Amino acid sequence: MKSVFLPTDDRGLPVHAHGGHILRDNGFFYFIGENRTGRNKVSCYRSKDLKTWEFRGNLLTVDSKTQKHYFDTHLELDIPGQKASIGVGCNIERPKVIYNEKTGKYVMWMHWEMPNDYREARCAVAVCDTIDGEYTYLGSFNPLGYMSRDCTLFKDDDGTAYFISAANNNADMHIYRLTDDYLAIDSLVQILWPGQWREAPTVFKKDGIYYMLTSGCTGWAPNQSSYAFARSMDGEWSERFNLGDETTYRSQPTCVICPENDLGGKYYYLGDRWGGGGENYFKSEYVLLPLTIHEDGRLSLEWVDDNGL
Ligand code: DGJ
């Protein structure tokens, strides 16, 4: 398939799952991400081959049901004081979902903002019994009081989960360990690259090595991505190394799909080729490229017109 694409779903509508990720469940690939059509929401699609996508529903909308939780959160999902039917609602960006074996729940973490700026810099949490059901919103907050913008989740082989997010106005990248139920922050375990202004984190693991991809910080415009590696999430991280070309082939990282006896044994980089803000957002496409992991552990991302899938 072509490396740049914006597929249509089984309804003939564009697949809007921007800033999202592709995860596996029930023998399918699920694509979960931002959808700004109408009122803001998180949409979910599934596929067997990454080419044909079935719409599974809107997991969270700015009108979803809310539930009080044990941490100090803001429960408004929409703009406080605004009637539910007015406007597009608050911004929900970069939603990610992981499954908690102990509680049997799917847990979503995301970035929450008021519609017109990025000043609140909050993360938010939602939960559901099924991957593609209606999630219950548990609230938004500043993790341990820090600002939190671009974010991702990573679940380790032993079930320990981490929330990674840009803090300090995007200048620093934080890694937080989550509580056993994945619903709250347990502790801040890393402050990476202070003052280096990184966004769009995504983490994956191969052969005991943790890799984190990040982009630079230039709004909707693409820039040079980089990667770093570590032997544990809370251990020492390497310096950053460039990945792809100076615009990461006009994309910004959002996830890495790891092979499981499929994908021709290859790892795949998924990035957003943003159209921009406002109406241009809807022109946003996806970039899906093979990510090479060399024998010495280095990563490289080369441009190919067809990604081999
Ligand atoms: C870059 C971020 O990675 C996106 O998720 C989005 O917040 C844009 N900036 C907004 O300018």
Short mmCIF file of C-alpha atoms and ligand atoms in Angstrom, two decimals:
data_model
loop_
_atom_site.label_atom_id
_atom_site.label_comp_id
_atom_site.label_asym_id
_atom_site.label_seq_id
_atom_site.Cartn_x
_atom_site.Cartn_y
_atom_site.Cartn_z
CA MET A 1 0.00 0.00 0.00
CA LYS A 2 1.02 3.63 -0.44
CA SER A 3 3.03 5.03 2.48
CA VAL A 4 0.85 8.17 2.61
CA PHE A 5 -2.84 7.55 2.90
CA LEU A 6 -6.17 8.74 4.27
CA PRO A 7 -8.46 5.72 3.95
CA THR A 8 -12.24 5.73 3.89
CA ASP A 9 -14.13 3.48 6.28
CA ASP A 10 -17.00 1.07 5.56
CA ARG A 11 -19.39 4.07 5.59
CA GLY A 12 -17.37 5.81 2.87
CA LEU A 13 -16.16 8.46 5.34
CA PRO A 14 -12.52 9.41 5.96
CA VAL A 15 -10.82 7.55 8.80
CA HIS A 16 -10.27 10.29 11.38
CA ALA A 17 -7.98 8.85 14.05
CA HIS A 18 -5.30 11.54 14.13
CA GLY A 19 -2.64 11.68 16.81
CA GLY A 20 -3.78 8.14 17.45
CA HIS A 21 -2.39 4.67 17.59
CA ILE A 22 -2.91 1.23 16.13
CA LEU A 23 -3.16 -1.53 18.71
CA ARG A 24 -4.16 -5.17 18.55
CA ASP A 25 -7.16 -6.80 20.19
CA ASN A 26 -9.59 -9.63 19.35
CA GLY A 27 -7.51 -10.55 16.28
CA PHE A 28 -7.92 -7.06 14.76
CA PHE A 29 -5.85 -3.93 14.41
CA TYR A 30 -7.74 -1.11 16.14
CA PHE A 31 -7.04 2.46 15.07
CA ILE A 32 -8.03 4.92 17.81
CA GLY A 33 -7.46 8.66 17.53
CA GLU A 34 -8.77 12.22 17.35
CA ASN A 35 -11.74 13.12 15.23
CA ARG A 36 -12.72 16.80 14.93
CA THR A 37 -15.74 16.34 12.67
CA GLY A 38 -18.75 17.92 14.36
CA ARG A 39 -18.14 17.98 18.08
CA ASN A 40 -14.71 16.76 19.13
CA LYS A 41 -14.39 13.08 19.79
CA VAL A 42 -12.17 10.01 19.86
CA SER A 43 -13.05 7.55 17.10
CA CYS A 44 -12.26 3.87 16.65
CA TYR A 45 -11.89 1.76 13.51
CA ARG A 46 -10.71 -1.80 13.03
CA SER A 47 -9.02 -3.76 10.27
CA LYS A 48 -7.45 -7.12 9.53
CA ASP A 49 -4.97 -5.78 6.99
CA LEU A 50 -4.43 -2.06 7.79
CA LYS A 51 -6.07 -1.21 4.45
CA THR A 52 -9.80 -1.78 4.89
CA TRP A 53 -11.27 -0.06 7.94
CA GLU A 54 -14.57 -0.68 9.71
CA PHE A 55 -15.93 2.17 11.84
CA ARG A 56 -16.55 0.85 15.38
CA GLY A 57 -17.82 3.99 17.04
CA ASN A 58 -16.92 7.11 18.93
CA LEU A 59 -15.32 5.97 22.17
CA LEU A 60 -15.41 9.34 23.85
CA THR A 61 -17.13 12.54 22.86
CA VAL A 62 -17.33 15.91 24.57
CA ASP A 63 -20.83 14.72 25.61
CA SER A 64 -19.77 11.36 27.12
CA LYS A 65 -20.88 10.25 30.55
CA THR A 66 -18.63 11.23 33.42
CA GLN A 67 -17.92 9.66 36.78
CA LYS A 68 -16.19 11.02 39.85
CA HIS A 69 -12.89 9.34 40.57
CA TYR A 70 -10.52 9.33 43.52
CA PHE A 71 -8.06 11.89 42.28
CA ASP A 72 -8.68 15.61 42.19
CA THR A 73 -9.98 16.12 38.68
CA HIS A 74 -12.08 18.47 36.60
CA LEU A 75 -15.06 16.49 35.41
CA GLU A 76 -16.10 18.87 32.63
CA LEU A 77 -15.35 17.28 29.30
CA ASP A 78 -16.90 20.16 27.42
CA ILE A 79 -16.26 23.85 28.05
CA PRO A 80 -17.35 24.57 31.63
CA GLY A 81 -20.67 26.36 31.70
CA GLN A 82 -21.35 25.89 28.01
CA LYS A 83 -24.45 24.08 26.83
CA ALA A 84 -23.59 20.66 25.48
CA SER A 85 -24.95 21.40 22.00
CA ILE A 86 -22.92 24.56 21.28
CA GLY A 87 -19.65 24.56 19.32
CA VAL A 88 -17.09 21.83 18.89
CA GLY A 89 -16.29 21.49 22.59
CA CYS A 90 -12.93 21.05 24.18
CA ASN A 91 -9.92 19.66 22.37
CA ILE A 92 -9.03 16.04 22.92
CA GLU A 93 -5.64 15.20 21.44
CA ARG A 94 -3.42 12.13 21.10
CA PRO A 95 -5.71 9.61 22.84
CA LYS A 96 -4.10 6.24 23.61
CA VAL A 97 -5.66 3.07 25.08
CA ILE A 98 -4.20 0.15 27.03
CA TYR A 99 -5.82 -2.89 28.60
CA ASN A 100 -5.48 -3.60 32.30
CA GLU A 101 -5.42 -7.37 32.97
CA LYS A 102 -6.03 -6.92 36.71
CA THR A 103 -9.20 -4.82 36.41
CA GLY A 104 -10.36 -6.08 33.01
CA LYS A 105 -10.78 -2.46 31.86
CA TYR A 106 -9.55 -0.54 28.83
CA VAL A 107 -8.02 2.73 29.96
CA MET A 108 -7.63 5.81 27.74
CA TRP A 109 -5.25 8.70 28.47
CA MET A 110 -5.25 11.84 26.37
CA HIS A 111 -4.41 15.54 26.23
CA TRP A 112 -7.26 17.91 27.16
CA GLU A 113 -7.46 21.63 26.35
CA MET A 114 -9.97 24.45 26.10
CA PRO A 115 -10.80 25.05 22.42
CA ASN A 116 -8.74 28.14 21.65
CA ASP A 117 -5.33 27.64 23.23
CA TYR A 118 -3.04 25.13 24.92
CA ARG A 119 -2.77 26.86 28.29
CA GLU A 120 -4.55 24.34 30.51
CA ALA A 121 -2.09 21.57 29.52
CA ARG A 122 -4.01 18.80 31.24
CA CYS A 123 -4.11 15.06 30.77
CA ALA A 124 -7.42 13.22 31.00
CA VAL A 125 -8.53 9.63 31.65
CA ALA A 126 -11.48 7.53 30.50
CA VAL A 127 -12.34 3.87 31.03
CA CYS A 128 -14.44 1.13 29.40
CA ASP A 129 -15.16 -2.62 29.67
CA THR A 130 -14.56 -3.16 25.95
CA ILE A 131 -12.04 -1.66 23.58
CA ASP A 132 -14.65 -0.11 21.30
CA GLY A 133 -17.49 0.66 23.69
CA GLU A 134 -18.58 3.98 25.17
CA TYR A 135 -15.90 5.14 27.56
CA THR A 136 -16.71 6.81 30.88
CA TYR A 137 -14.81 10.03 31.45
CA LEU A 138 -12.98 10.20 34.79
CA GLY A 139 -11.71 13.75 34.47
CA SER A 140 -8.75 15.95 33.50
CA PHE A 141 -5.88 17.19 35.67
CA ASN A 142 -2.27 18.37 35.69
CA PRO A 143 -0.27 15.26 36.62
CA LEU A 144 1.42 15.90 39.98
CA GLY A 145 0.67 19.56 39.22
CA TYR A 146 2.78 19.64 36.02
CA MET A 147 1.72 20.86 32.59
CA SER A 148 1.00 17.96 30.26
CA ARG A 149 0.54 18.28 26.49
CA ASP A 150 1.55 15.75 23.77
CA CYS A 151 1.38 12.32 25.35
CA THR A 152 1.44 8.59 24.93
CA LEU A 153 1.08 5.39 26.95
CA PHE A 154 3.44 2.44 27.16
CA LYS A 155 2.63 -0.91 28.78
CA ASP A 156 5.61 -3.06 29.67
CA ASP A 157 5.72 -6.88 29.49
CA ASP A 158 5.24 -7.16 33.28
CA GLY A 159 2.07 -5.03 33.14
CA THR A 160 3.69 -1.84 34.46
CA ALA A 161 2.30 1.09 32.50
CA TYR A 162 3.73 4.55 31.88
CA PHE A 163 2.26 7.85 30.77
CA ILE A 164 4.73 10.00 28.88
CA SER A 165 3.96 13.67 28.30
CA ALA A 166 5.49 17.00 27.38
CA ALA A 167 5.76 19.21 30.48
CA ASN A 168 7.03 22.69 31.36
CA ASN A 169 5.46 24.36 28.31
CA ASN A 170 6.83 21.47 26.16
CA ALA A 171 10.44 22.11 27.22
CA ASP A 172 10.80 18.79 29.11
CA MET A 173 9.54 15.25 28.52
CA HIS A 174 8.19 13.44 31.60
CA ILE A 175 7.76 9.72 32.16
CA TYR A 176 5.23 8.84 34.88
CA ARG A 177 4.60 5.36 36.22
CA LEU A 178 0.87 4.65 36.54
CA THR A 179 -0.89 3.02 39.47
CA ASP A 180 -1.74 -0.70 39.14
CA ASP A 181 -5.23 0.11 37.81
CA TYR A 182 -3.71 2.56 35.26
CA LEU A 183 -6.20 5.23 36.39
CA ALA A 184 -3.78 7.57 38.13
CA ILE A 185 -0.18 8.70 38.31
CA ASP A 186 1.97 6.72 40.74
CA SER A 187 5.20 8.72 40.39
CA LEU A 188 7.35 10.79 38.09
CA VAL A 189 10.26 8.52 37.11
CA GLN A 190 12.09 10.58 34.48
CA ILE A 191 12.52 14.13 33.24
CA LEU A 192 14.08 13.72 29.81
CA TRP A 193 15.93 16.27 27.71
CA PRO A 194 15.10 19.36 29.81
CA GLY A 195 14.91 22.47 27.69
CA GLN A 196 15.03 20.53 24.41
CA TRP A 197 11.36 21.08 23.47
CA ARG A 198 10.14 17.70 22.30
CA GLU A 199 6.61 16.64 21.31
CA ALA A 200 4.78 13.61 19.94
CA PRO A 201 6.36 10.91 22.13
CA THR A 202 5.86 7.24 21.32
CA VAL A 203 7.55 4.28 23.02
CA PHE A 204 8.10 0.68 21.95
CA LYS A 205 10.35 -2.14 23.10
CA LYS A 206 12.44 -4.70 21.26
CA ASP A 207 14.78 -7.28 22.80
CA GLY A 208 14.77 -5.56 26.19
CA ILE A 209 15.57 -2.12 24.75
CA TYR A 210 13.06 0.72 25.13
CA TYR A 211 12.92 3.22 22.29
CA MET A 212 11.28 6.63 22.43
CA LEU A 213 10.52 8.62 19.30
CA THR A 214 9.77 12.33 19.62
CA SER A 215 9.39 15.29 17.29
CA GLY A 216 10.55 18.86 17.66
CA CYS A 217 8.07 21.53 18.64
CA THR A 218 6.82 23.57 15.64
CA GLY A 219 3.02 23.60 15.90
CA TRP A 220 1.41 21.77 12.97
CA ALA A 221 4.52 22.07 10.78
CA PRO A 222 6.64 18.91 10.48
CA ASN A 223 10.21 18.82 11.75
CA GLN A 224 13.13 16.50 12.43
CA SER A 225 12.14 13.58 14.66
CA SER A 226 14.60 11.74 16.81
CA TYR A 227 14.86 8.58 18.87
CA ALA A 228 16.59 7.60 22.08
CA PHE A 229 16.90 4.28 23.89
CA ALA A 230 17.21 2.90 27.41
CA ARG A 231 17.50 -0.44 29.21
CA SER A 232 14.65 0.50 31.55
CA MET A 233 12.01 3.20 31.48
CA ASP A 234 13.29 4.72 34.71
CA GLY A 235 16.99 4.13 33.96
CA GLU A 236 19.45 6.17 31.95
CA TRP A 237 18.30 7.27 28.48
CA SER A 238 20.66 7.81 25.59
CA GLU A 239 21.15 11.08 23.79
CA ARG A 240 18.78 11.68 20.87
CA PHE A 241 19.59 10.57 17.32
CA ASN A 242 17.89 11.92 14.20
CA LEU A 243 15.27 9.76 12.53
CA GLY A 244 14.21 10.20 8.91
CA ASP A 245 14.84 13.44 7.04
CA GLU A 246 14.56 17.02 8.32
CA THR A 247 10.74 16.91 8.22
CA THR A 248 10.44 13.18 9.03
CA TYR A 249 9.01 12.91 5.51
CA ARG A 250 6.48 15.63 6.38
CA SER A 251 5.12 13.77 9.38
CA GLN A 252 5.08 13.73 13.16
CA PRO A 253 5.33 10.44 15.12
CA THR A 254 2.24 8.97 16.72
CA CYS A 255 2.96 5.26 17.19
CA VAL A 256 5.11 2.28 16.23
CA ILE A 257 3.40 -0.99 15.33
CA CYS A 258 5.45 -4.04 16.37
CA PRO A 259 5.15 -7.29 14.36
CA GLU A 260 3.53 -10.38 15.88
CA ASN A 261 4.18 -13.12 13.33
CA ASP A 262 2.84 -10.70 10.73
CA LEU A 263 3.69 -7.41 8.97
CA GLY A 264 6.45 -9.35 7.19
CA GLY A 265 8.31 -9.30 10.52
CA LYS A 266 8.76 -5.52 10.17
CA TYR A 267 8.24 -2.67 12.63
CA TYR A 268 6.16 0.19 11.26
CA TYR A 269 6.34 3.90 12.03
CA LEU A 270 2.98 5.70 11.98
CA GLY A 271 3.04 9.47 11.73
CA ASP A 272 0.55 12.25 11.14
CA ARG A 273 1.00 14.40 8.06
CA TRP A 274 -1.03 17.26 9.51
CA GLY A 275 -3.03 19.47 7.17
CA GLY A 276 -2.86 22.14 9.87
CA GLY A 277 -5.36 23.88 12.14
CA GLY A 278 -8.97 24.86 11.29
CA GLU A 279 -10.43 23.37 8.12
CA ASN A 280 -6.97 22.24 6.98
CA TYR A 281 -6.97 19.71 9.80
CA PHE A 282 -9.35 17.54 7.75
CA LYS A 283 -6.73 17.20 5.02
CA SER A 284 -4.42 15.45 7.50
CA GLU A 285 -3.07 12.13 6.24
CA TYR A 286 -1.15 9.24 7.74
CA VAL A 287 2.40 8.17 6.93
CA LEU A 288 3.14 4.48 7.49
CA LEU A 289 6.73 3.43 6.85
CA PRO A 290 8.89 0.41 7.72
CA LEU A 291 11.16 1.27 10.65
CA THR A 292 14.48 -0.55 10.45
CA ILE A 293 16.09 -1.74 13.67
CA HIS A 294 19.70 -2.56 12.91
CA GLU A 295 21.68 -5.33 14.60
CA ASP A 296 23.51 -2.79 16.76
CA GLY A 297 20.17 -1.35 17.94
CA ARG A 298 20.23 1.80 15.79
CA LEU A 299 16.98 2.84 14.11
CA SER A 300 16.54 4.18 10.62
CA LEU A 301 13.52 5.41 8.71
CA GLU A 302 13.85 5.54 4.92
CA TRP A 303 11.33 6.93 2.48
CA VAL A 304 9.53 4.41 0.25
CA ASP A 305 6.46 5.20 -1.90
CA ASP A 306 4.98 1.79 -1.14
CA ASN A 307 5.41 0.48 2.41
CA GLY A 308 5.20 -3.19 1.42
CA LEU A 309 1.93 -4.00 3.21
C1 DGJ B 1 1.79 19.54 17.62
C2 DGJ B 1 1.18 18.43 18.42
O1 DGJ B 1 1.98 17.32 18.32
C3 DGJ B 1 -0.22 18.17 17.94
O2 DGJ B 1 -0.75 17.10 18.67
C4 DGJ B 1 -1.01 19.42 18.10
O3 DGJ B 1 -1.10 19.75 19.46
C5 DGJ B 1 -0.34 20.56 17.34
N1 DGJ B 1 1.03 20.72 17.78
C6 DGJ B 1 -1.07 21.86 17.53
O4 DGJ B 1 -0.33 22.93 17.01
#
